[in-house]
PDB file of C-alpha atoms in Angstrom:
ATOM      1  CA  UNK A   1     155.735 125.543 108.151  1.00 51.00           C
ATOM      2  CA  UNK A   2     155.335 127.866 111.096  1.00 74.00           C
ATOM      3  CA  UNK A   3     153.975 130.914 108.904  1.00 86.00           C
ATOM      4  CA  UNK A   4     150.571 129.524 109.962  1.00 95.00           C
ATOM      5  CA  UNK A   5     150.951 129.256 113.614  1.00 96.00           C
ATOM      6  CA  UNK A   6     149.321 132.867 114.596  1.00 96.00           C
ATOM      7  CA  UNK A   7     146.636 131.721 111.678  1.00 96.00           C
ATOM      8  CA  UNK A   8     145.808 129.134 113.241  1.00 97.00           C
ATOM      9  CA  UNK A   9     145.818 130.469 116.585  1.00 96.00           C
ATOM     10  CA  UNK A  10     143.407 133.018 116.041  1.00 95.00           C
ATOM     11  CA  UNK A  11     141.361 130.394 114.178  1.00 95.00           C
ATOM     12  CA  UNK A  12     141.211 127.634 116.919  1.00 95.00           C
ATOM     13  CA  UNK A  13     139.133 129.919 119.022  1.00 92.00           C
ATOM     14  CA  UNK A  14     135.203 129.685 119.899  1.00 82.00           C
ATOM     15  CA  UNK A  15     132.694 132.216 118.894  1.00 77.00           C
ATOM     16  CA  UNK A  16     133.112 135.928 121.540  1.00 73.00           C
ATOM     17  CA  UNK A  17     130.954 136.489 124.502  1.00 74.00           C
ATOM     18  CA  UNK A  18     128.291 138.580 122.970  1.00 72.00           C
ATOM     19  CA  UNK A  19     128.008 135.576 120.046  1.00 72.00           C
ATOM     20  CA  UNK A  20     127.636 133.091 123.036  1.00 74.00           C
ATOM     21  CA  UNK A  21     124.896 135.359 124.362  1.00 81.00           C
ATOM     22  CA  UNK A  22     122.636 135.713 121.823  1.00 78.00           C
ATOM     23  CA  UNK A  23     123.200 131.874 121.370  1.00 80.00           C
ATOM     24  CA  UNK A  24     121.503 131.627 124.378  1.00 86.00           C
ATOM     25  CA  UNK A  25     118.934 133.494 124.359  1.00 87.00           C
ATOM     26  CA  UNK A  26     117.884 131.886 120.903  1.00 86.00           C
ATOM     27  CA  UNK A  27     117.692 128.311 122.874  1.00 90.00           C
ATOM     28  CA  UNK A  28     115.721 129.655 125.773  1.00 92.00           C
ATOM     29  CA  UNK A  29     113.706 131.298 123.372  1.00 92.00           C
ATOM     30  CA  UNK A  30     112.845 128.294 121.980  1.00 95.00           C
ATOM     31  CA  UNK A  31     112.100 126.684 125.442  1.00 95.00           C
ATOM     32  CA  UNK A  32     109.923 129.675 126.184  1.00 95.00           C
ATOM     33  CA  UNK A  33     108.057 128.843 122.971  1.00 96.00           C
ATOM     34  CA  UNK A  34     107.305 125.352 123.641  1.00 97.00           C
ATOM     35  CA  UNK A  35     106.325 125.545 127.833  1.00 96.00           C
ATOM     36  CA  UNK A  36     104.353 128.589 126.653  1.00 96.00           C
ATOM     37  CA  UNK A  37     102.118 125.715 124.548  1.00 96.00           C
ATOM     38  CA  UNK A  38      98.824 124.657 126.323  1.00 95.00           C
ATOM     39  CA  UNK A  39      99.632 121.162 124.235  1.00 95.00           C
ATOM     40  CA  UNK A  40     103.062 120.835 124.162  1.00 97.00           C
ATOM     41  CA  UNK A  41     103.820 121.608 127.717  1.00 93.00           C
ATOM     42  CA  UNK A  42     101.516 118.415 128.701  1.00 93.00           C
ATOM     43  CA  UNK A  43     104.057 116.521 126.962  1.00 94.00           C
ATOM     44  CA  UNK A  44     107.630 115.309 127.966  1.00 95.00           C
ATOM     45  CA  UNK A  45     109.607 117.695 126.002  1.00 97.00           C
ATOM     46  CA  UNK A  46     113.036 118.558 126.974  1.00 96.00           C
ATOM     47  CA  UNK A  47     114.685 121.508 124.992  1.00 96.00           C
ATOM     48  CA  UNK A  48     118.220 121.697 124.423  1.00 93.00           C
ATOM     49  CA  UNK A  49     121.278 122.703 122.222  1.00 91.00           C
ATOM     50  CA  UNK A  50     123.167 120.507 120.123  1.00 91.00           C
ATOM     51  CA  UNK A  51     125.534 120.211 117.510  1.00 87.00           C
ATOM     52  CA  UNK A  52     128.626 122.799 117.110  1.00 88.00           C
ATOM     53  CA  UNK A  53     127.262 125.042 120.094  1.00 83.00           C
ATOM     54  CA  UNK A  54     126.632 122.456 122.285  1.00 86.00           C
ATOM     55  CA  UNK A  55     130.073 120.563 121.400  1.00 89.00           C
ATOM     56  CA  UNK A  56     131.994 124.070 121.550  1.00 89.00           C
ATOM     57  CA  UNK A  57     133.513 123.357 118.270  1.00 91.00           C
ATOM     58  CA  UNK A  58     131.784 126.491 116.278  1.00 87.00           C
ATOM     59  CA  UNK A  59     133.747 129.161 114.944  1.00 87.00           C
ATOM     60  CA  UNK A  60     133.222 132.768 115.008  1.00 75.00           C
ATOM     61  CA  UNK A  61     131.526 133.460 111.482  1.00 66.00           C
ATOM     62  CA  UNK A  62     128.980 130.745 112.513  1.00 64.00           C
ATOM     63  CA  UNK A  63     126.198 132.433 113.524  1.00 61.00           C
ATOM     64  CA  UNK A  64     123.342 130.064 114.144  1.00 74.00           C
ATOM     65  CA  UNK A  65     122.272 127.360 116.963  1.00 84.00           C
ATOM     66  CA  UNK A  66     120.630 124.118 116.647  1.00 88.00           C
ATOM     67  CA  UNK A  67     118.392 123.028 119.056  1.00 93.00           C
ATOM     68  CA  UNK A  68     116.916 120.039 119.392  1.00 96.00           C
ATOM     69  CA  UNK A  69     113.046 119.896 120.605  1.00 97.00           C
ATOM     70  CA  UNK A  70     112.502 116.202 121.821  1.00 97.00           C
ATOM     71  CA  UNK A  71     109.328 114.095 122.595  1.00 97.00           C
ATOM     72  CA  UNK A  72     110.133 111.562 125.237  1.00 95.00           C
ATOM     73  CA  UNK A  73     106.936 109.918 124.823  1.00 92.00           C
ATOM     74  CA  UNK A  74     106.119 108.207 122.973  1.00 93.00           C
ATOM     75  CA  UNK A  75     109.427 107.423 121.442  1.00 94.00           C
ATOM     76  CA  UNK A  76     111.168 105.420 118.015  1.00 94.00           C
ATOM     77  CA  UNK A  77     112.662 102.015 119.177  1.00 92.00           C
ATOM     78  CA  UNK A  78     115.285 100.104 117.259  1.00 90.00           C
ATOM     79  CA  UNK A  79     115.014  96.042 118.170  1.00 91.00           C
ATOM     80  CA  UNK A  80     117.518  93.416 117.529  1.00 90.00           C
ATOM     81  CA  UNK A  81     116.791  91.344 114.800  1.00 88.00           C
ATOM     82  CA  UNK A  82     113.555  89.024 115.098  1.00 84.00           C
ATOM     83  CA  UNK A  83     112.425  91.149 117.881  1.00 87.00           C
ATOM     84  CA  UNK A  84     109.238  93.449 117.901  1.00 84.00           C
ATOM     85  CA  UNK A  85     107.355  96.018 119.975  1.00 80.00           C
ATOM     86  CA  UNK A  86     106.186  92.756 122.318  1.00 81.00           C
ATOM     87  CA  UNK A  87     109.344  91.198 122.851  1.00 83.00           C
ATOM     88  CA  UNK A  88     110.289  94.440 125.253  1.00 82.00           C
ATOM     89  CA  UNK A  89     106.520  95.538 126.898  1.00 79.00           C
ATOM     90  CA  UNK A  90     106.319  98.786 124.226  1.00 83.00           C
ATOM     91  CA  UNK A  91     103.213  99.537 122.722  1.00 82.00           C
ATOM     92  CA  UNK A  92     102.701 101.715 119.490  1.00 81.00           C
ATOM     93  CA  UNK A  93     102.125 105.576 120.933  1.00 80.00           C
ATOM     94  CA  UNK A  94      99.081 107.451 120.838  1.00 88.00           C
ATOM     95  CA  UNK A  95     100.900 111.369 119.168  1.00 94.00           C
ATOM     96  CA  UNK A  96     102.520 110.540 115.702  1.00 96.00           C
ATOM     97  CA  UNK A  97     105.779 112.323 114.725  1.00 97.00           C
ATOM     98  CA  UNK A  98     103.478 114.168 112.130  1.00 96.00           C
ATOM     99  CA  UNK A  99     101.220 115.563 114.350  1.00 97.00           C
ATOM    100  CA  UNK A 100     103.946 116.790 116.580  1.00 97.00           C
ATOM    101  CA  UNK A 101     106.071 118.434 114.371  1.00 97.00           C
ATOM    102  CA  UNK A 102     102.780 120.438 113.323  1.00 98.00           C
ATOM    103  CA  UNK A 103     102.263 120.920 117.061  1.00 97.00           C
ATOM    104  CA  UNK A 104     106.023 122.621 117.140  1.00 98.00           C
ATOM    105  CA  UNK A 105     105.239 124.961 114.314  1.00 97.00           C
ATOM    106  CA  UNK A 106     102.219 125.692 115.684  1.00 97.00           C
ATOM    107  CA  UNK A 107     103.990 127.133 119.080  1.00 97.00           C
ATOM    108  CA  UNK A 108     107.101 128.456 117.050  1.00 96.00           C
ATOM    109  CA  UNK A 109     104.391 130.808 114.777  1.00 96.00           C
ATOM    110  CA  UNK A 110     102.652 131.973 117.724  1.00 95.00           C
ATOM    111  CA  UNK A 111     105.773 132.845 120.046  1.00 94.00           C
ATOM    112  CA  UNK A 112     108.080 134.253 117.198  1.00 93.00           C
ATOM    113  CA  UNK A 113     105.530 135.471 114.407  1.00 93.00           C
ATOM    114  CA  UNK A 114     105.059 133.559 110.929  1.00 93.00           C
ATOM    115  CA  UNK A 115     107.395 135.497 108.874  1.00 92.00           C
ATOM    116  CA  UNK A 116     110.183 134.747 111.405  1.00 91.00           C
ATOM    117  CA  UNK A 117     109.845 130.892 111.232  1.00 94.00           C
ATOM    118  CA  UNK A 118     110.163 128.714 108.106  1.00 94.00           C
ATOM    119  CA  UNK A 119     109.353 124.992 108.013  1.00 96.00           C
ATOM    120  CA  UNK A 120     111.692 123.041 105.917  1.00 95.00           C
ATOM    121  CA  UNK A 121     111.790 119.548 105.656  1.00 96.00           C
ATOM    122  CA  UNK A 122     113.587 118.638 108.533  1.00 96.00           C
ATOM    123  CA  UNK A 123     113.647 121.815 110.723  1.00 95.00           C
ATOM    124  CA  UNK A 124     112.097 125.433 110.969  1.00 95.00           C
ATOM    125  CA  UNK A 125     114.794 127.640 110.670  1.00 92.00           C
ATOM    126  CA  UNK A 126     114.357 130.822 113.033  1.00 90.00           C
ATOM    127  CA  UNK A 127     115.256 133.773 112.208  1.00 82.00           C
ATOM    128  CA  UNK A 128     117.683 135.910 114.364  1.00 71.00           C
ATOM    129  CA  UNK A 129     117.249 139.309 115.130  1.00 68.00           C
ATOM    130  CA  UNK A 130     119.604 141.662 116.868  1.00 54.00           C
ATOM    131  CA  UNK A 131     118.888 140.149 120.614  1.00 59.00           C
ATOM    132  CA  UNK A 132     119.318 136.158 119.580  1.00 66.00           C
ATOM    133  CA  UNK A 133     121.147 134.811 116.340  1.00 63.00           C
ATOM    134  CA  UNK A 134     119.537 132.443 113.725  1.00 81.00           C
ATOM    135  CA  UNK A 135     118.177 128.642 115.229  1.00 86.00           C
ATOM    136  CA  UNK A 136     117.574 125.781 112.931  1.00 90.00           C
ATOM    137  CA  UNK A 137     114.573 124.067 115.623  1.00 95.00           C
ATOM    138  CA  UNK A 138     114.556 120.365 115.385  1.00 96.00           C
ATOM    139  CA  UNK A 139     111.803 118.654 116.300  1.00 97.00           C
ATOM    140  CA  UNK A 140     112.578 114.717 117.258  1.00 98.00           C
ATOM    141  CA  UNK A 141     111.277 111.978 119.113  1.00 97.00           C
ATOM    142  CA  UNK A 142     113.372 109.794 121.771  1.00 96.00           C
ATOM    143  CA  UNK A 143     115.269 106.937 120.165  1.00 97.00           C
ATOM    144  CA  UNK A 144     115.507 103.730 121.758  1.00 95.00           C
ATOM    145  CA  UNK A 145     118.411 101.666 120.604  1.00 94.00           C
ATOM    146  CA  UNK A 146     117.292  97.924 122.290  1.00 93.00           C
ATOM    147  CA  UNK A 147     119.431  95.301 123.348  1.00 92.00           C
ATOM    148  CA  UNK A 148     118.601  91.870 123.684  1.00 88.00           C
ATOM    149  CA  UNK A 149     119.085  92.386 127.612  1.00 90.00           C
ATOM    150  CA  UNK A 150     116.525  95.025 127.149  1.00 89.00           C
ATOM    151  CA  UNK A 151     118.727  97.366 128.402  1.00 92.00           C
ATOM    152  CA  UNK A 152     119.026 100.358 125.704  1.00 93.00           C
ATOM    153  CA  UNK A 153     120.952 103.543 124.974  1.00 96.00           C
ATOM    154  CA  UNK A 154     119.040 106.411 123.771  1.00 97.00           C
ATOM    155  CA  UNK A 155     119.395 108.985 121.069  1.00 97.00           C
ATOM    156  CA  UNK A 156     117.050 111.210 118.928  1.00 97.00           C
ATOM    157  CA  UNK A 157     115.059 110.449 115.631  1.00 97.00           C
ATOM    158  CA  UNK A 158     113.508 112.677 113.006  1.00 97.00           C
ATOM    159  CA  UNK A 159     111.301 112.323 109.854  1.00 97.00           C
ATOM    160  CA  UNK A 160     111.793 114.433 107.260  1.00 96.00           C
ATOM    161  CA  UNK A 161     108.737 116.196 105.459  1.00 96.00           C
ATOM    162  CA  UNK A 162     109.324 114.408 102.002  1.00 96.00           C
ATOM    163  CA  UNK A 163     110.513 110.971 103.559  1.00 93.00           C
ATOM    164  CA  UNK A 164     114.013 111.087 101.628  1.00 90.00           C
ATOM    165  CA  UNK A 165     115.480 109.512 103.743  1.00 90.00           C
ATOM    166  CA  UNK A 166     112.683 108.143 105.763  1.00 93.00           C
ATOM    167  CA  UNK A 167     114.015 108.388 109.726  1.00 94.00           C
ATOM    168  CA  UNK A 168     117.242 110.340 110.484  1.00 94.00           C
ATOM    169  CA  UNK A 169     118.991 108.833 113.895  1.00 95.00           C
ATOM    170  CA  UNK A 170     121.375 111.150 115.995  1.00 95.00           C
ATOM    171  CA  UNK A 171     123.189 110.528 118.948  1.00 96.00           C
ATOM    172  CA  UNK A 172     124.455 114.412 120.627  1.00 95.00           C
ATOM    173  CA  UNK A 173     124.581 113.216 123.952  1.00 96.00           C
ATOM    174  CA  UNK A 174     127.083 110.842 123.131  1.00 97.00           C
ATOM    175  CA  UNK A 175     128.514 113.385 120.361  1.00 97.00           C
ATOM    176  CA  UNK A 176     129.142 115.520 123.127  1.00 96.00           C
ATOM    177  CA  UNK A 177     130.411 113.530 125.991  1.00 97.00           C
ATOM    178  CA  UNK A 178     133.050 111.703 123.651  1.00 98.00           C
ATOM    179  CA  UNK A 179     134.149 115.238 122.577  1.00 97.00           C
ATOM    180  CA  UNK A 180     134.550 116.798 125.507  1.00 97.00           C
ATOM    181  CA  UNK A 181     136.695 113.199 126.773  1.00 98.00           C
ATOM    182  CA  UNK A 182     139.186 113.455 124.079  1.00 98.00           C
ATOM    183  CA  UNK A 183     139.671 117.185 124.072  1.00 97.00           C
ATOM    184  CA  UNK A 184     141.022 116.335 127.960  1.00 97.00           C
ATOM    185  CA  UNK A 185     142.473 113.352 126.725  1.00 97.00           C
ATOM    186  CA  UNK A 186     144.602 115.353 123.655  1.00 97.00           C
ATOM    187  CA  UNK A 187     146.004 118.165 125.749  1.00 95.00           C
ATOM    188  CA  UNK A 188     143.001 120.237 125.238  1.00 96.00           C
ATOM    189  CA  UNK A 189     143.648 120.429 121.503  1.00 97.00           C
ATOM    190  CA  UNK A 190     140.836 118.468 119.909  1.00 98.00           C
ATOM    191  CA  UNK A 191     138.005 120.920 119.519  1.00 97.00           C
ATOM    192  CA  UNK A 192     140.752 123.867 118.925  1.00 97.00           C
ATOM    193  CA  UNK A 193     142.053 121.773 115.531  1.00 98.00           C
ATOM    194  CA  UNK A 194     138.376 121.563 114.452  1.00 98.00           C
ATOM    195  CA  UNK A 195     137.828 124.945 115.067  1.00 97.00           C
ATOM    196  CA  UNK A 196     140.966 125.326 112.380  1.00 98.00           C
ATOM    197  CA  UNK A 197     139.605 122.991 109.988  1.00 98.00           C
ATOM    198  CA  UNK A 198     136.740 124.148 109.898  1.00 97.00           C
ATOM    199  CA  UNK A 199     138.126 128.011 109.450  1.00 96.00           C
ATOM    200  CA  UNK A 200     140.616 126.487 106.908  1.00 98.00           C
ATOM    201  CA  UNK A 201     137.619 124.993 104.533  1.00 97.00           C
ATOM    202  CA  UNK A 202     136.170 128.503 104.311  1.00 96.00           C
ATOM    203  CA  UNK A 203     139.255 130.008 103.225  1.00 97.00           C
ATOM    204  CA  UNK A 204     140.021 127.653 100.510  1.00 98.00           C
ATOM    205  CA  UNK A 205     136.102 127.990  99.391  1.00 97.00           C
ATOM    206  CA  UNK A 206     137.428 132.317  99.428  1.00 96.00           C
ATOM    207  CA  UNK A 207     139.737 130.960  97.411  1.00 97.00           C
ATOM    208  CA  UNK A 208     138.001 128.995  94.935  1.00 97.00           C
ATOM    209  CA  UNK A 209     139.126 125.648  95.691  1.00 97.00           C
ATOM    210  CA  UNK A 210     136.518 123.467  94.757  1.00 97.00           C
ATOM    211  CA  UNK A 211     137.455 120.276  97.319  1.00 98.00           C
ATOM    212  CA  UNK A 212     136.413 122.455 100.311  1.00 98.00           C
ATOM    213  CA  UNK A 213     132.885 122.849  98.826  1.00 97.00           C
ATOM    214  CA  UNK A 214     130.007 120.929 100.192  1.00 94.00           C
ATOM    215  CA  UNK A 215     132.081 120.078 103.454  1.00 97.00           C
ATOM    216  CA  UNK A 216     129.550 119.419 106.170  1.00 95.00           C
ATOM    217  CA  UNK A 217     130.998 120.855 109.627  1.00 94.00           C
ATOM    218  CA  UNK A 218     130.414 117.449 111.095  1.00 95.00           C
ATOM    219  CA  UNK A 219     132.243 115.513 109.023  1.00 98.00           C
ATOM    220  CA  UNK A 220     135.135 117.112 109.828  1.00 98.00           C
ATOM    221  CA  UNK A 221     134.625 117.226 113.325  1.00 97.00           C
ATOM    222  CA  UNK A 222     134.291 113.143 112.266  1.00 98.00           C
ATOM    223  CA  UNK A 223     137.018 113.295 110.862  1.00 98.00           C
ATOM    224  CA  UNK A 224     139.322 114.448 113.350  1.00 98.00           C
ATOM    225  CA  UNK A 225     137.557 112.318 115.962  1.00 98.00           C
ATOM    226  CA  UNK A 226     139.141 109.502 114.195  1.00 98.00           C
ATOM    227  CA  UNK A 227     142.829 110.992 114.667  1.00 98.00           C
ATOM    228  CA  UNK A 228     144.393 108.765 117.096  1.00 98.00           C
ATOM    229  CA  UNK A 229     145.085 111.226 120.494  1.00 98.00           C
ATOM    230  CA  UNK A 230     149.007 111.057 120.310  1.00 97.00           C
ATOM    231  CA  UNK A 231     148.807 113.333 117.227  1.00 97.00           C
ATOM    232  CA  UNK A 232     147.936 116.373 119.213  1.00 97.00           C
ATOM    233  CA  UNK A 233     149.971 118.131 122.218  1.00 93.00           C
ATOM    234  CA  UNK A 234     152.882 118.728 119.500  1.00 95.00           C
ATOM    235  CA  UNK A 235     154.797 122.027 120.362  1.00 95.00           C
ATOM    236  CA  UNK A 236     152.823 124.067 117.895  1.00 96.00           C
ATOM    237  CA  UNK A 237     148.996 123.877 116.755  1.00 97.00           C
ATOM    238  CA  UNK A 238     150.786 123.822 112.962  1.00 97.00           C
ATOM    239  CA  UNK A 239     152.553 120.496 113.982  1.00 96.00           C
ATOM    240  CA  UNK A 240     148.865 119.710 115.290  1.00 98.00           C
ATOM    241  CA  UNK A 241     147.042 120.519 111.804  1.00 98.00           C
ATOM    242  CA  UNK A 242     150.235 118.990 110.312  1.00 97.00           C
ATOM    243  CA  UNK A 243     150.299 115.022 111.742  1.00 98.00           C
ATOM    244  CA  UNK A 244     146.331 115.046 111.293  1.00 98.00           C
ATOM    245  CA  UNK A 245     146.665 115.435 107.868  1.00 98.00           C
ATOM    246  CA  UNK A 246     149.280 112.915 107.330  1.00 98.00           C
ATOM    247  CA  UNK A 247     147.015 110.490 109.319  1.00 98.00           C
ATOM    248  CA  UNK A 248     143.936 111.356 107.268  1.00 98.00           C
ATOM    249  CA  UNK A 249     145.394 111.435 103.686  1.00 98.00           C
ATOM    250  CA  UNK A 250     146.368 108.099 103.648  1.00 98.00           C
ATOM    251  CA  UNK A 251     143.627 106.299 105.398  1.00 98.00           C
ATOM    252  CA  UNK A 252     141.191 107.816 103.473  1.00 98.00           C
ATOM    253  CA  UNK A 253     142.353 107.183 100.058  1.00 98.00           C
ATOM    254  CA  UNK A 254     141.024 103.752  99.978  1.00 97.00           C
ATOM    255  CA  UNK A 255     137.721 102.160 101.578  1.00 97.00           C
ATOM    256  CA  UNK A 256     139.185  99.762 103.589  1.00 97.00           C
ATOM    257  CA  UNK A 257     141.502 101.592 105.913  1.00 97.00           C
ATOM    258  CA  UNK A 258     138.420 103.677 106.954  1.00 98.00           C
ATOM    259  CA  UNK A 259     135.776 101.152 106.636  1.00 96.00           C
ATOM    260  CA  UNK A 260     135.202 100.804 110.632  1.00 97.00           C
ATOM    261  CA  UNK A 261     135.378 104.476 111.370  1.00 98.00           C
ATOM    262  CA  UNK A 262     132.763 105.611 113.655  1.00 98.00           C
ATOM    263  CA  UNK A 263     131.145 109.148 113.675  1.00 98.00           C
ATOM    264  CA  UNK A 264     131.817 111.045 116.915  1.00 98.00           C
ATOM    265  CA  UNK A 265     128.988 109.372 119.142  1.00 97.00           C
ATOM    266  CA  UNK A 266     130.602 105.773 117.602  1.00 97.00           C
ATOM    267  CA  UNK A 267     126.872 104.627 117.315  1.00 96.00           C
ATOM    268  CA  UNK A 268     126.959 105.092 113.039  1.00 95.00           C
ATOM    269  CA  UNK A 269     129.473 104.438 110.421  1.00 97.00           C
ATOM    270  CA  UNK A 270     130.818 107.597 109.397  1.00 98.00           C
ATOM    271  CA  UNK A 271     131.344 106.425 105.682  1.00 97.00           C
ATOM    272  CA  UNK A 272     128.247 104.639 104.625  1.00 94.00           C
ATOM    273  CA  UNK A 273     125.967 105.292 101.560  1.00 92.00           C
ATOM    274  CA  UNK A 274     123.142 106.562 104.288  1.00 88.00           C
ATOM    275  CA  UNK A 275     125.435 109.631 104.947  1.00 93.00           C
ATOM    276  CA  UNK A 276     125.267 112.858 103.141  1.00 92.00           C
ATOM    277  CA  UNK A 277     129.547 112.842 102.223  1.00 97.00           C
ATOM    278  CA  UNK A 278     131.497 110.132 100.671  1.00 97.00           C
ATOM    279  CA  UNK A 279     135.141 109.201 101.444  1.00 98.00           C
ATOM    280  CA  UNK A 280     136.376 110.039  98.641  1.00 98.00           C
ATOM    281  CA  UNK A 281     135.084 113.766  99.175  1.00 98.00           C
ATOM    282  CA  UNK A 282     136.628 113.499 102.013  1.00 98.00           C
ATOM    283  CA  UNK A 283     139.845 112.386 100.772  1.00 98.00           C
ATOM    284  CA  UNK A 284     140.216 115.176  98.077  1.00 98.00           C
ATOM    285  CA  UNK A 285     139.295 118.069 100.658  1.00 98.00           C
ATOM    286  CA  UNK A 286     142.195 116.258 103.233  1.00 98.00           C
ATOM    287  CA  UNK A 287     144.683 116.456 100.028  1.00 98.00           C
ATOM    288  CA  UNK A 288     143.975 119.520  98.745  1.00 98.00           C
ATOM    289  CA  UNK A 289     144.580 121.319 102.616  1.00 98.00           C
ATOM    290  CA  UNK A 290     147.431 119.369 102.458  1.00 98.00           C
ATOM    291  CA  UNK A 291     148.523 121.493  99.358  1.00 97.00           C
ATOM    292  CA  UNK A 292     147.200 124.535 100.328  1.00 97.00           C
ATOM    293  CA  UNK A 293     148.927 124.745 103.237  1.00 96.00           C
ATOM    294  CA  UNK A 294     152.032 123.479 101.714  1.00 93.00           C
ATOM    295  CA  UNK A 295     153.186 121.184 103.865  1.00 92.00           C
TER     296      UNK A 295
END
């Protein structure tokens, strides 16, 4: 079993320096973009990097940031049922999501030029160069999650060009403050075993094994997230990788055992027919590591 170990050690780590770098320069790039906009920069936009960059749980061969450009105001709200706009004192905003996204593209195509930004249907995707990597630019408005105290916790919406589906609702504040609690909480091992997931799914796709195609990054960070913390701190990072998998395998083989798993942010189901993955794509991928490893 230990033949992996110095695998897996090279695999658990983060991106280089000069990686992390251009990284950031790509996100303050970005920034630069939008406070450089005589429209935008009357707004209350905050700028900032989320996802695998933000949550330190990229690998090396991933090249790319996303960052996350978010309207403040006005903002998405989510009531509790048989509750509207009036219930809470909100009142519909004057800038729809439309009209800013067009805004964003608008500053991105004057800052970078137009053949270095491409608008797809939920991001522009920005093209790196030798000074900053490649940046998927998100453009969002505040999410309001209401409830019926009016109190409310806050994450970020999008809509996506075609409506399919019609509002996307993410939560990387969350995302990343639950990451970075049980990474302390596991002996510093959490984000190191996705980095090693994550590393072992593109080997096996080398490899031609078809369960590790069409594996979203997240969902395995998911994934793991849902490995209870006394799994990790074993004596090797193979005994780590090891007692994941024989937690995953058989809770994912059937709906129920996984039915009340939570993405990282534990604000959405992370097996739902809204999500982009199904469990049972997850259970073949967790199997066929399993046997690729040969454990």
């Amino acid at each position: 079993m230990n033949k992996w170990e110095d695998t897996f050690a090279r695999w658990s780590q983060g991106p280089g320096k000069t990686e992390d770098e251009k990284c950031e320069r790509a996100v303050a790039a970005i920034r630069k973009a939008i406070g450089d906009d005589s429209k935008l920069n009357k707004r209350n936009i905050v700028v900032f990097p989320q996802g695998s960059y933000r949550n330190r749980t990229n690998i090396r061969i991933e090249s790319d940031v996303d960052v996350c450009i978010c309207c403040k105001n006005p903002f998405f709200a989510e009531y509790p049922k048989d509750t509207s706009d009036e219930h809470f004192g909100n009142v519909s905003g004057d800038y729809p999501y439309p009209e800013f996204k067009n805004d964003v593209e608008a500053a991105l195509v004057r800052y970078f030029g137009r053949q270095h930004v491409n608008r797809g249907n939920k991001a522009f995707d920005l093209k790196s160069n030798t000074y900053r990597v490649d940046a998927d630019a998100v453009p969002t408005f505040s999410h309001r999650r209401y409830a019926s105290d009016r109190s409310w916790i806050e994450g970020v919406e999008l809509r996506p060009d075609d409506g399919n589906p019609s509002r996307i609702i993410n939560w990387p504040e969350q995302v990343y403050s639950n990451g970075v609690q049980k990474h302390t909480n596991t002996a510093r091992r959490y984000k190191k075993v996705i980095r090693i997931f994550k590393n072992l799914r593109n080997q096996m796709q080398k490899d031609g094994i078809s369960q590790a195609n069409d594996i979203a990054s997240f969902l395995i960070e998911c994934l793991i997230w849902n490995v209870p913390n006394p799994s990790f701190g074993n004596p090797s990072l193979t005994a780590d990788v090891r007692a994941c998998l024989i937690h995953l395998i058989p809770k994912t083989k059937e709906d129920e055992p996984c039915l009340e798993w939570g993405e990282v942010s534990e604000l959405k189901y992370l097996f739902r027919p809204t999500q982009p993955w199904t469990r049972q794509q997850a259970h073949a991928f967790l199997c066929a590591c399993w046997h690729y490893l040969r454990f």
